[in-house]
mmCIF file of C-alpha atoms in Angstrom:
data_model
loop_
_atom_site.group_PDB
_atom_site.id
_atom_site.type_symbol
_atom_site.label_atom_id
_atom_site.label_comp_id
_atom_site.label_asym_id
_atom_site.label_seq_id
_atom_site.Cartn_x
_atom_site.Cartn_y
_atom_site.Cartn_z
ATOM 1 C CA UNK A 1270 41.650 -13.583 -19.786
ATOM 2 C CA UNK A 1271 38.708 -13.258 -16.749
ATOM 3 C CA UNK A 1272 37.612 -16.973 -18.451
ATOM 4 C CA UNK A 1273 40.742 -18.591 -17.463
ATOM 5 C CA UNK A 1274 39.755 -18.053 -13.662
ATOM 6 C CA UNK A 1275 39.716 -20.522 -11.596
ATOM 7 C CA UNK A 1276 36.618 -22.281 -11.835
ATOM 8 C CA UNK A 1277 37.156 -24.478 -8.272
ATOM 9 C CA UNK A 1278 34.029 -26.422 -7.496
ATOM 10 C CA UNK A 1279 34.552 -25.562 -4.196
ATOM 11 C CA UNK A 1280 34.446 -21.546 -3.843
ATOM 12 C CA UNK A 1281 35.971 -21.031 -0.844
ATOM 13 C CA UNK A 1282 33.341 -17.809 -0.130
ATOM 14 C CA UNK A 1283 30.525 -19.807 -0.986
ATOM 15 C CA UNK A 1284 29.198 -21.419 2.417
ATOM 16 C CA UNK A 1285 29.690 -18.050 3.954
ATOM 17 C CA UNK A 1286 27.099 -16.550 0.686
ATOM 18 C CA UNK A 1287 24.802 -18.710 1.025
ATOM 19 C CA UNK A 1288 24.342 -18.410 4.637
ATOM 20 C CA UNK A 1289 24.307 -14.455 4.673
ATOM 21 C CA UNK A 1290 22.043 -14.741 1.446
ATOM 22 C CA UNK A 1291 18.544 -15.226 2.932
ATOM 23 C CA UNK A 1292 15.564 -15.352 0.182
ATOM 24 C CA UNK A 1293 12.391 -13.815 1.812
ATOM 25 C CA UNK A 1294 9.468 -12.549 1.131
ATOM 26 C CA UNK A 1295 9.570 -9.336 -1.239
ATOM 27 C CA UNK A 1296 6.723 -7.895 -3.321
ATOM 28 C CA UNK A 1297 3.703 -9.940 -3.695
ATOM 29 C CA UNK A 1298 3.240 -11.971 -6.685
ATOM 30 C CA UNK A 1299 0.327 -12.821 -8.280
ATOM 31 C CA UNK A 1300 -0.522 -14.538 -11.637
ATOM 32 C CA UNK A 1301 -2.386 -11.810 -13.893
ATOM 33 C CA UNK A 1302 -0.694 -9.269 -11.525
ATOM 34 C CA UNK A 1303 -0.828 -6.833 -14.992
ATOM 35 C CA UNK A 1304 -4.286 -7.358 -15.993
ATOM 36 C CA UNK A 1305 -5.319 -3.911 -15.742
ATOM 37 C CA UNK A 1306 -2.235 -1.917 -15.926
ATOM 38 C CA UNK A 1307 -0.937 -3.789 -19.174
ATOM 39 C CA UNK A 1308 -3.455 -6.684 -19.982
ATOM 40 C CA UNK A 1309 -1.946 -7.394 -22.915
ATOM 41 C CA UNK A 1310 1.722 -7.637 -21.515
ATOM 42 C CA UNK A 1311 1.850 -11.775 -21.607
ATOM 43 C CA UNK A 1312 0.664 -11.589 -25.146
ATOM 44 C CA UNK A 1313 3.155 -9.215 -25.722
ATOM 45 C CA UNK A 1314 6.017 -10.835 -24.675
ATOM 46 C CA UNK A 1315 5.243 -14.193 -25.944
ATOM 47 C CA UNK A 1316 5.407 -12.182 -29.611
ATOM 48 C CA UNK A 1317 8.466 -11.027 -29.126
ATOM 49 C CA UNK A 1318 9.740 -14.400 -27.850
ATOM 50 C CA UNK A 1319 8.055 -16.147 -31.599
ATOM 51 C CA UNK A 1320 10.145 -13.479 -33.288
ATOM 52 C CA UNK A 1321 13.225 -14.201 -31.726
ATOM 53 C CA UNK A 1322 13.044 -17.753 -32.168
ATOM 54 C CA UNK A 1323 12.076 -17.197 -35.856
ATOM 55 C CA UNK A 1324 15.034 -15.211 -36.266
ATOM 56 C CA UNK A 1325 17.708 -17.086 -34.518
ATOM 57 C CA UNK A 1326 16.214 -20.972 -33.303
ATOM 58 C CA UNK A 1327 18.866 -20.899 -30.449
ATOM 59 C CA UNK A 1328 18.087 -17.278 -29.219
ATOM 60 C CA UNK A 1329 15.023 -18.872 -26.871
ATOM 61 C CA UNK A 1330 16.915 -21.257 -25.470
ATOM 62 C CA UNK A 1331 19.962 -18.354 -24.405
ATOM 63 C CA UNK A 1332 16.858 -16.506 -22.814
ATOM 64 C CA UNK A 1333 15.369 -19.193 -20.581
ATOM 65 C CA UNK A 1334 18.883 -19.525 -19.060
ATOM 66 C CA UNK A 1335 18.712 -16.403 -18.068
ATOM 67 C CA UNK A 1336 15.852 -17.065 -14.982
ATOM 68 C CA UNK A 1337 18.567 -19.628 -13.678
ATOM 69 C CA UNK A 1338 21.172 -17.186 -13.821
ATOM 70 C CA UNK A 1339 19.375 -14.699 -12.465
ATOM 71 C CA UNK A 1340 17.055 -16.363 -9.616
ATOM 72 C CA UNK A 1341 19.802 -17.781 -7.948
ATOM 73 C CA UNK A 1342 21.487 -14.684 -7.329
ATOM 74 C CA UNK A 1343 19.905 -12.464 -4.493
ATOM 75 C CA UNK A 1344 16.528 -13.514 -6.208
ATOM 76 C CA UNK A 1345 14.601 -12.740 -9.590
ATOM 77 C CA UNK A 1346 15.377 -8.992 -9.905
ATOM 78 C CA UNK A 1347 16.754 -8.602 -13.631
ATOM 79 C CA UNK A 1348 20.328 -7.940 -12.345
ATOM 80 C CA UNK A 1349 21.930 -10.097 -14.378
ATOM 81 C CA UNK A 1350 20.715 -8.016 -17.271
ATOM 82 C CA UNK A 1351 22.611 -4.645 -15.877
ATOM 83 C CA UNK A 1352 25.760 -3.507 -17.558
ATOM 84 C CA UNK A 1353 28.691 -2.712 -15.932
ATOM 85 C CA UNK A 1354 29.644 1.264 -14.974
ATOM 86 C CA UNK A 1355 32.393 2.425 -13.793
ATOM 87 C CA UNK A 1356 31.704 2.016 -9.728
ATOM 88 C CA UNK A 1357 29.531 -1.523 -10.496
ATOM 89 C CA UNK A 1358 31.268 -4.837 -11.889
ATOM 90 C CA UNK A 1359 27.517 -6.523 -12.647
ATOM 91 C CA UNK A 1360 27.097 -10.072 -13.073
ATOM 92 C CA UNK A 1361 27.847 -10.646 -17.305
ATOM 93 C CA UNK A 1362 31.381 -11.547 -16.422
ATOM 94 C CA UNK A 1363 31.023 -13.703 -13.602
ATOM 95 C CA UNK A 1364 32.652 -17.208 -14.014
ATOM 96 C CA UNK A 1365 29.076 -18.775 -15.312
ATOM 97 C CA UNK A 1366 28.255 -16.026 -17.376
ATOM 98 C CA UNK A 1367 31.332 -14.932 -19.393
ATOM 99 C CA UNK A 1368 31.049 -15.888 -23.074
ATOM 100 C CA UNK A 1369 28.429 -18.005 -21.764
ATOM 101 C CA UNK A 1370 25.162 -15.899 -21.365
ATOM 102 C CA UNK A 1371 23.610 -14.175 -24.448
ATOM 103 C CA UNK A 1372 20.438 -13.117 -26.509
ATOM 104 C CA UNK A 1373 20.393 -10.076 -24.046
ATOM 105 C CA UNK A 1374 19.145 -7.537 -26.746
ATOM 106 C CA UNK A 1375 15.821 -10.629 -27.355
ATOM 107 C CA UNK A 1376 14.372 -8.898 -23.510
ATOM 108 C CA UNK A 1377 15.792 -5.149 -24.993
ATOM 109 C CA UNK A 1378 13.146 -5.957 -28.031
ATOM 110 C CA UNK A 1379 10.790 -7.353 -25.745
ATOM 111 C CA UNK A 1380 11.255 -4.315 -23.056
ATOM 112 C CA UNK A 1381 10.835 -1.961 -25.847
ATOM 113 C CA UNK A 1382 7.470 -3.748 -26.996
ATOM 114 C CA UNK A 1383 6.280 -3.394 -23.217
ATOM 115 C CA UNK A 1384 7.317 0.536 -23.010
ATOM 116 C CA UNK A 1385 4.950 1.129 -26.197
ATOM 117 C CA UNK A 1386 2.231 0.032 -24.679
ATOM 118 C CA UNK A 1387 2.385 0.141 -20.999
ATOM 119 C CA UNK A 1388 5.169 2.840 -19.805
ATOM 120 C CA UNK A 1389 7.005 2.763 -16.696
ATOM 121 C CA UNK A 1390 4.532 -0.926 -16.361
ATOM 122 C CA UNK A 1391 6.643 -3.960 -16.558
ATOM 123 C CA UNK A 1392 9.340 -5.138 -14.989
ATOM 124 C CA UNK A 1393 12.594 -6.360 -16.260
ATOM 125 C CA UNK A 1394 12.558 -9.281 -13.887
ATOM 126 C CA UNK A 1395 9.061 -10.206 -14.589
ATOM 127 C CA UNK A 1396 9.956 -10.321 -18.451
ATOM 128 C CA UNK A 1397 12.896 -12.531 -17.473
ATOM 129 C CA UNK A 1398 9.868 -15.197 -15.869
ATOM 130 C CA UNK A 1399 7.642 -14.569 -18.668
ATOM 131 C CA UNK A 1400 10.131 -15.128 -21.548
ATOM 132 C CA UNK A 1401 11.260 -18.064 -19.990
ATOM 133 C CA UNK A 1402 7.894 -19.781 -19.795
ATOM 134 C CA UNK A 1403 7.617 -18.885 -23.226
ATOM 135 C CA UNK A 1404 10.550 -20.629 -24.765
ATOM 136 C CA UNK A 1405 9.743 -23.664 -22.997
ATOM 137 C CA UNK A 1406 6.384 -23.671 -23.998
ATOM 138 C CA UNK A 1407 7.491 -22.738 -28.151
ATOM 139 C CA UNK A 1408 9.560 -25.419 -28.508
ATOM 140 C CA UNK A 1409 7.256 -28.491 -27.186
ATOM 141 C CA UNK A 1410 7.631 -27.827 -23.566
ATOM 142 C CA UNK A 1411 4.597 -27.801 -21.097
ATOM 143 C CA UNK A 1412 3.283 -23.927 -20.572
ATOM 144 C CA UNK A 1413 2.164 -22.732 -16.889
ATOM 145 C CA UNK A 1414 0.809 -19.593 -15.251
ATOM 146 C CA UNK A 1415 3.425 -17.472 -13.815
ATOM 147 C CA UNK A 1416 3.175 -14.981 -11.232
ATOM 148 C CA UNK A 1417 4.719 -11.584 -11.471
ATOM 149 C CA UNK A 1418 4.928 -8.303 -9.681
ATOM 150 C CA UNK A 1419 8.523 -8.245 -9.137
ATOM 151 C CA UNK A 1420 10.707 -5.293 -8.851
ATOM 152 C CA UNK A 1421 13.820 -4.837 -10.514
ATOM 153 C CA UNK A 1422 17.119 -4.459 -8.726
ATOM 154 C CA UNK A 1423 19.678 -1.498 -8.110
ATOM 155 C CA UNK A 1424 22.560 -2.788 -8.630
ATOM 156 C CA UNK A 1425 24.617 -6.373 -9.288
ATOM 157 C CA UNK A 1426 27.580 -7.908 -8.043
ATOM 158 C CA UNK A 1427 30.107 -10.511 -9.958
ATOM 159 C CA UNK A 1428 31.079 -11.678 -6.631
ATOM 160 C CA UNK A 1429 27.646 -12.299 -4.967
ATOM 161 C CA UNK A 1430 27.790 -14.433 -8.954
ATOM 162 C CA UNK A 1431 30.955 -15.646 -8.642
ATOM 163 C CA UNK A 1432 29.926 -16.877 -5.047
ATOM 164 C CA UNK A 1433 26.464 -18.724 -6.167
ATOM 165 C CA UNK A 1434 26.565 -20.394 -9.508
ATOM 166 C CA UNK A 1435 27.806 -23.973 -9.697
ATOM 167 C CA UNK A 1436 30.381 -24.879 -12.835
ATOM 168 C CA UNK A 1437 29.829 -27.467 -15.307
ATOM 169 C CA UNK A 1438 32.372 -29.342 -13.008
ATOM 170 C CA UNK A 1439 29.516 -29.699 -10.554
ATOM 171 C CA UNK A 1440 28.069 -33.014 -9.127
ATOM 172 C CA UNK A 1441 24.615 -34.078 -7.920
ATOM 173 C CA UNK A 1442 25.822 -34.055 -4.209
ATOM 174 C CA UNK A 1443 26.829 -30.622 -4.628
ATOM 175 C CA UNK A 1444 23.986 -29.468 -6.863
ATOM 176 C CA UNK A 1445 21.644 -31.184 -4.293
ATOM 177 C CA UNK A 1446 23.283 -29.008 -1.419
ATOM 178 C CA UNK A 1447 22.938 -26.078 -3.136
ATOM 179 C CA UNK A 1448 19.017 -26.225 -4.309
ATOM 180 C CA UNK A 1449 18.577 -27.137 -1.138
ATOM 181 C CA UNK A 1450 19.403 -24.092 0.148
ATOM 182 C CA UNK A 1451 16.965 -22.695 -1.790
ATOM 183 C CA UNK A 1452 13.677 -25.123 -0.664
ATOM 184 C CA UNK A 1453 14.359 -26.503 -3.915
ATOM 185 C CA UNK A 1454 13.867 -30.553 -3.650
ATOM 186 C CA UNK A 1455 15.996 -33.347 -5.462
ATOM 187 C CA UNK A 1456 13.281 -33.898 -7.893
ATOM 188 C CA UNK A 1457 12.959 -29.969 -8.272
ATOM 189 C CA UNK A 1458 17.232 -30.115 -9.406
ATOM 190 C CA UNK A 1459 17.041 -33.308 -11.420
ATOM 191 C CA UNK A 1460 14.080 -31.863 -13.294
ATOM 192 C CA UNK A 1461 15.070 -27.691 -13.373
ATOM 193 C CA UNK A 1462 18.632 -29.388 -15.034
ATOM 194 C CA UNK A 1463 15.713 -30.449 -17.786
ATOM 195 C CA UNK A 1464 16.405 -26.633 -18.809
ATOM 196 C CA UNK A 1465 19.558 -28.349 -20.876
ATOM 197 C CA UNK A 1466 16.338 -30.224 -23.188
ATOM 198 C CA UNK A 1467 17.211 -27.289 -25.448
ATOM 199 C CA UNK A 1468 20.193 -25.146 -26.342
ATOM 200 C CA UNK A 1469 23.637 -25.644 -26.630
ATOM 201 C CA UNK A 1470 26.851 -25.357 -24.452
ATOM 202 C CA UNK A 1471 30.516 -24.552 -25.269
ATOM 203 C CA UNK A 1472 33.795 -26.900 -25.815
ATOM 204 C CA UNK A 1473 35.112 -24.719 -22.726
ATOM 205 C CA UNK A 1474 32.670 -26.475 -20.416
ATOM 206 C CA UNK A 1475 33.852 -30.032 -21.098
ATOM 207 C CA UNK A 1476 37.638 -30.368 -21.934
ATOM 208 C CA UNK A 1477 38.212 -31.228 -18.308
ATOM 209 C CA UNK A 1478 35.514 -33.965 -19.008
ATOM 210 C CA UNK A 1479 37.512 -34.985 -22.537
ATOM 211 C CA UNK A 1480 40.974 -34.931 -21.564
ATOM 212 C CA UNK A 1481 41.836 -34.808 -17.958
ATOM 213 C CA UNK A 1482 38.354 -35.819 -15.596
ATOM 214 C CA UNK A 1483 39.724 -35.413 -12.318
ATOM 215 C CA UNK A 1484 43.289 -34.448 -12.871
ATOM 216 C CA UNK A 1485 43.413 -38.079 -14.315
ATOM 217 C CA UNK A 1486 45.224 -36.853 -17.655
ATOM 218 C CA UNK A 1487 42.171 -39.187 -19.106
ATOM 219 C CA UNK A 1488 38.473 -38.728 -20.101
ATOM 220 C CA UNK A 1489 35.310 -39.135 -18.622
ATOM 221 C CA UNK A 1490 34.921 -42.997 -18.502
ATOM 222 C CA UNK A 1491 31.363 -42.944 -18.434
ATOM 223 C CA UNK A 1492 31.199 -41.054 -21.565
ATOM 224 C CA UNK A 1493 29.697 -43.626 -24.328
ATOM 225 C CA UNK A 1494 32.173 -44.203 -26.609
ATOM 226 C CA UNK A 1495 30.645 -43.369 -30.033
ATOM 227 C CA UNK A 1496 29.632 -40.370 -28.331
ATOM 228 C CA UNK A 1497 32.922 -39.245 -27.047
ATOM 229 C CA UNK A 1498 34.480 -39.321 -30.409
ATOM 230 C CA UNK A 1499 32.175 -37.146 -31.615
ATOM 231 C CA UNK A 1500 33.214 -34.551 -28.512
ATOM 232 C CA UNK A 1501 36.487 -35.178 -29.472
ATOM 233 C CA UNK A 1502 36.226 -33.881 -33.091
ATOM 234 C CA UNK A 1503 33.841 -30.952 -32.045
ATOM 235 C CA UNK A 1504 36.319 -29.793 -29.492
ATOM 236 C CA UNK A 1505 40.134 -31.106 -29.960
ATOM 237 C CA UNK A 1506 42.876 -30.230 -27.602
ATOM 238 C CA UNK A 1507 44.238 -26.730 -28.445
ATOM 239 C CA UNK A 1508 40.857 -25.868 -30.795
ATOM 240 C CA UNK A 1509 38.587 -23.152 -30.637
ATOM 241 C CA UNK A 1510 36.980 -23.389 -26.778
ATOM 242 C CA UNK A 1511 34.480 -21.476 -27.931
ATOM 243 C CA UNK A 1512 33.047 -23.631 -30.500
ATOM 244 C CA UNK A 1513 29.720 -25.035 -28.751
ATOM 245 C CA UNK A 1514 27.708 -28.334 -29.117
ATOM 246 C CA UNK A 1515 24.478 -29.206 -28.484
ATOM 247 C CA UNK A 1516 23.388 -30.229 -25.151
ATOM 248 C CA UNK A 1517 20.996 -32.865 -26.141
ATOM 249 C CA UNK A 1518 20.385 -34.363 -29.458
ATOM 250 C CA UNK A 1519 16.862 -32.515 -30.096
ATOM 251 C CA UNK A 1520 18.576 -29.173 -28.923
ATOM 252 C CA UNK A 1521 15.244 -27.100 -30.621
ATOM 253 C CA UNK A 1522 12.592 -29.186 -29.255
ATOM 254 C CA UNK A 1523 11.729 -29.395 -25.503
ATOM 255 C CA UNK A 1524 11.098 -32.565 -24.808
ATOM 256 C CA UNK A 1525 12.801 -35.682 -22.332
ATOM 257 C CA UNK A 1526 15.239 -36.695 -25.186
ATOM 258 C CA UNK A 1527 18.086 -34.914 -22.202
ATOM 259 C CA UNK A 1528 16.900 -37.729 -19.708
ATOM 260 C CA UNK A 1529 17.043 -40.511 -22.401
ATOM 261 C CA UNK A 1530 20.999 -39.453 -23.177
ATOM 262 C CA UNK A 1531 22.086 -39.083 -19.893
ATOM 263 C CA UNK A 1532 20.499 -42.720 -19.253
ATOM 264 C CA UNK A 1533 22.724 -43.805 -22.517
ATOM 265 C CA UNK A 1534 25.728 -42.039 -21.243
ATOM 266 C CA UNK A 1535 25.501 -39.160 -23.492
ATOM 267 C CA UNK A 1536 25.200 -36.095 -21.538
ATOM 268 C CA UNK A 1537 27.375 -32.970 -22.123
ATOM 269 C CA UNK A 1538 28.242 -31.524 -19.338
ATOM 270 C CA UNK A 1539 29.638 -33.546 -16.130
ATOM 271 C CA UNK A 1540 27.010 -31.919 -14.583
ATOM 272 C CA UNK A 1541 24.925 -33.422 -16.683
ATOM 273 C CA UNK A 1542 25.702 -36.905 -16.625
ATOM 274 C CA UNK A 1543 26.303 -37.172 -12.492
ATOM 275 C CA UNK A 1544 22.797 -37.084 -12.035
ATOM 276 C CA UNK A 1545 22.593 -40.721 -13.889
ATOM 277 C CA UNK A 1546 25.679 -41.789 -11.993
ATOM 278 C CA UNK A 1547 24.786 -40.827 -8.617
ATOM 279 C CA UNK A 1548 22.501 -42.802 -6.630
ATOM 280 C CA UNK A 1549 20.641 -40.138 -5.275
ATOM 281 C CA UNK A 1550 18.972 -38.685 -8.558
ATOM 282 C CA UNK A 1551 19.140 -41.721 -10.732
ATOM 283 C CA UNK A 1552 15.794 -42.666 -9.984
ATOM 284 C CA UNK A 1553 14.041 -39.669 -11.330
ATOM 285 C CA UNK A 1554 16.870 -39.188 -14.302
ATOM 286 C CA UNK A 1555 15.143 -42.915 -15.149
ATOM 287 C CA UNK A 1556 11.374 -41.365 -14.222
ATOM 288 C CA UNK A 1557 11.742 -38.374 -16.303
ATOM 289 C CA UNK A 1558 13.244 -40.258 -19.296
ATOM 290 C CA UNK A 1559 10.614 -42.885 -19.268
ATOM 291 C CA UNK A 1560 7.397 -40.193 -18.857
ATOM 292 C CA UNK A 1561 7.717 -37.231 -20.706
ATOM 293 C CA UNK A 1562 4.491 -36.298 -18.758
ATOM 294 C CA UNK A 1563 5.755 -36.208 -15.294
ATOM 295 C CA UNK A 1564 8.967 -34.557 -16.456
ATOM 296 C CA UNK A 1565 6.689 -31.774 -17.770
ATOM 297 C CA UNK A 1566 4.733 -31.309 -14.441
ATOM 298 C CA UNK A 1567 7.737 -31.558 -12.619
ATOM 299 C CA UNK A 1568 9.677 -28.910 -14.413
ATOM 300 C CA UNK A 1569 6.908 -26.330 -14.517
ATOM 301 C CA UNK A 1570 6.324 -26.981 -10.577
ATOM 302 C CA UNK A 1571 10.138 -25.951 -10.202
ATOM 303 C CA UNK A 1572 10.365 -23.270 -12.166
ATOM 304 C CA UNK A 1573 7.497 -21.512 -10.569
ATOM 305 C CA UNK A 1574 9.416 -22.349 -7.201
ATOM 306 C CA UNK A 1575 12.198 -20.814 -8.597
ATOM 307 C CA UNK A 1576 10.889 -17.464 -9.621
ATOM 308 C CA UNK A 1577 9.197 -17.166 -5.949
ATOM 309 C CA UNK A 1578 12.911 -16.220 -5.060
ATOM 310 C CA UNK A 1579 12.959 -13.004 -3.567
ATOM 311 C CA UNK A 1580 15.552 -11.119 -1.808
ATOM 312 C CA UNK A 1581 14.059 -8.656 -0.287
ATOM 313 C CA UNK A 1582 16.763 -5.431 -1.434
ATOM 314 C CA UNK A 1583 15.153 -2.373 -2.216
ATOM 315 C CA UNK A 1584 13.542 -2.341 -6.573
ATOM 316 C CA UNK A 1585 12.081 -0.130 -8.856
ATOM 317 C CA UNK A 1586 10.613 -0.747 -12.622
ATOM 318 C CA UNK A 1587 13.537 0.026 -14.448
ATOM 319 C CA UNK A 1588 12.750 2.116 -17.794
ATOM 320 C CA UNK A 1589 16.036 0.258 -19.507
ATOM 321 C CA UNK A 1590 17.072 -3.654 -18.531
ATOM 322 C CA UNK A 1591 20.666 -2.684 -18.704
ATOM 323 C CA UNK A 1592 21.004 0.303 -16.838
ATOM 324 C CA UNK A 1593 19.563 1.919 -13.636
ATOM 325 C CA UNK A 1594 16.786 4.891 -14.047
ATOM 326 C CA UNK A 1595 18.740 7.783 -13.796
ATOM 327 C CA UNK A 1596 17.217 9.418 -10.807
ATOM 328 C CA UNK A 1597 19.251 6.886 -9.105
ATOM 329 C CA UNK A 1598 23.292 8.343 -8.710
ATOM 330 C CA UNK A 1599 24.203 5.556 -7.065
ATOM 331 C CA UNK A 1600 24.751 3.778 -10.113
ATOM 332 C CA UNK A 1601 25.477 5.701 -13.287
ATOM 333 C CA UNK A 1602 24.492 4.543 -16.839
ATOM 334 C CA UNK A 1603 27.726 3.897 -18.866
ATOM 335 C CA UNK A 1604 27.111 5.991 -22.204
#
């Protein structure tokens, strides 16, 4: 039921967010920030994160979404991870997240790891960062040096969510507005919607784009033709919404194959494909798909960018991702 909410492009109490929401300066990060307090933390992590993908190819892909969904809201602070108790609705069923959002127990494994050998050491949020980084850089992608020393939040809030995220109905004008907001440039949006180089997405996302684009009663006519039938049998009217497809077609390899099929008319999401058909981000949809190279540089130089988001609240190192240390009775594990 909470899926079939309205998924308006246009939240009516999102201006109002995003001007209360203010991203400052928080704790000071550092690259190496654990190099004496859990040196081998980044190691560590980046184990886990081979395991995972071992196990379940798709699982690093599910993870790396999770610094997007969790950056955006009230900064990188791991509380997209928290569960819901019963005086906290937390951000897992937010509109962008519902159904949407998993490989949650791949930073539990990972968490658990860290505890071992560092207790009380590492931060949710900065395994979030480092995770992500790592299933870029395990499936082809360019690797970076991150900087950590984040704290992890309190509490969450499906509204502040709700509020924030953009839906797959998104366009680049809108997109554009809303990195802004963030100091994030148009190259930084064009090449952070890169992410979608791996992974997959579900049928939910795009029947609008299939069947009715616009309230026309009609597809997508950008859509490439041989391309759309294959949509069409993947995700027919009245089938399974959850089904999902793959967002590019080398979905396990990070690469700038996602450029290359927007360019062809062959992106998934209509978020997707309006960067090729608006003017203002064509030009580095056509970059990026031509040189893999500056698509790299450009992607790691965002998502660094994108972790310095900070809000500023109040953190601790939280012992468990999904709940709030105990000392806290503000918010109460659910058992």
């Amino acid at each position: 039921k909470k899926e079939k909410r309205s998924m308006s492009l246009f939240n009516p109490h999102l201006i109002l967010h995003l001007l209360l929401l203010t991203v400052v300066t928080g704790e000071i990060l550092r690259p190496r920030f654990y190099s004496e307090t859990c040196p081998e933390a980044e190691s560590i992590v980046r184990r886990e994160m081979k395991k995972a993908m071992f196990k379940e190819a798709r699982s690093v892909a599910s993870v790396m979404r999770l610094q997007f969904h969790d950056c955006f809201v009230n900064g990188c602070d791991a509380s997209v991870l928290l569960d819901d108790t019963p005086n906290m609705l937390g951000e897992k069923l937010s509109l962008s997240n519902i159904n949407s959002l998993r490989s949650f127990e791949v930073v539990d494994y990972i968490k658990e790891a860290l505890e071992k050998a560092c207790p009380a050491t590492v931060s949710c949020a900065d395994i979030v960062i480092m995770a992500s980084r790592d299933a870029v850089a395990l499936t082809g992608g360019p690797d970076w040096e991150v900087k950590l020393g984040r704290k992890d939040s309190l509490t969450a809030s499906q509204k502040d969510s709700d509020d924030i995220m953009p839906s797959p109905r998104a366009n680049a004008t809108f997109l554009i507005d809303l990195f802004k907001r963030f100091d994030l440039s148009v190259r930084d949006m064009v090449a952070l919607s890169g992410s979608h180089s791996i992974g997959q997405g579900r049928c939910f996302s795009i029947m609008f784009r299939l069947y009715n684009q616009s309230g026309s009663g009609k597809p997508d006519p950008v859509i490439e033709p041989v391309y759309k039938k294959k949509l069409n049998k993947l995700c027919p009217l009245g089938g399974d919404e959850n089904v999902t497809g793959d967002l590019d077609a080398t979905p396990y390899v990070f690469d700038n194959q996602y450029f290359k099929d927007l360019v062809s008319g062959r992106g998934f999401l209509n978020s997707d494909q309006t960067l090729y058909t608006s003017r203002e981000t064509r030009e580095y949809v056509k970059r990026f798909s031509e040189d893999q190279g500056e698509f790299f540089r450009a992607f790691a130089e965002g998502m660094v960018k994108l972790g310095d988001l900070q809000s500023g609240r109040p953190g601790e190192v939280r012992s468990n991702c999904r709940v709030v240390n105990r000392r806290h009775n503000d918010v109460l594990p659910v058992s």
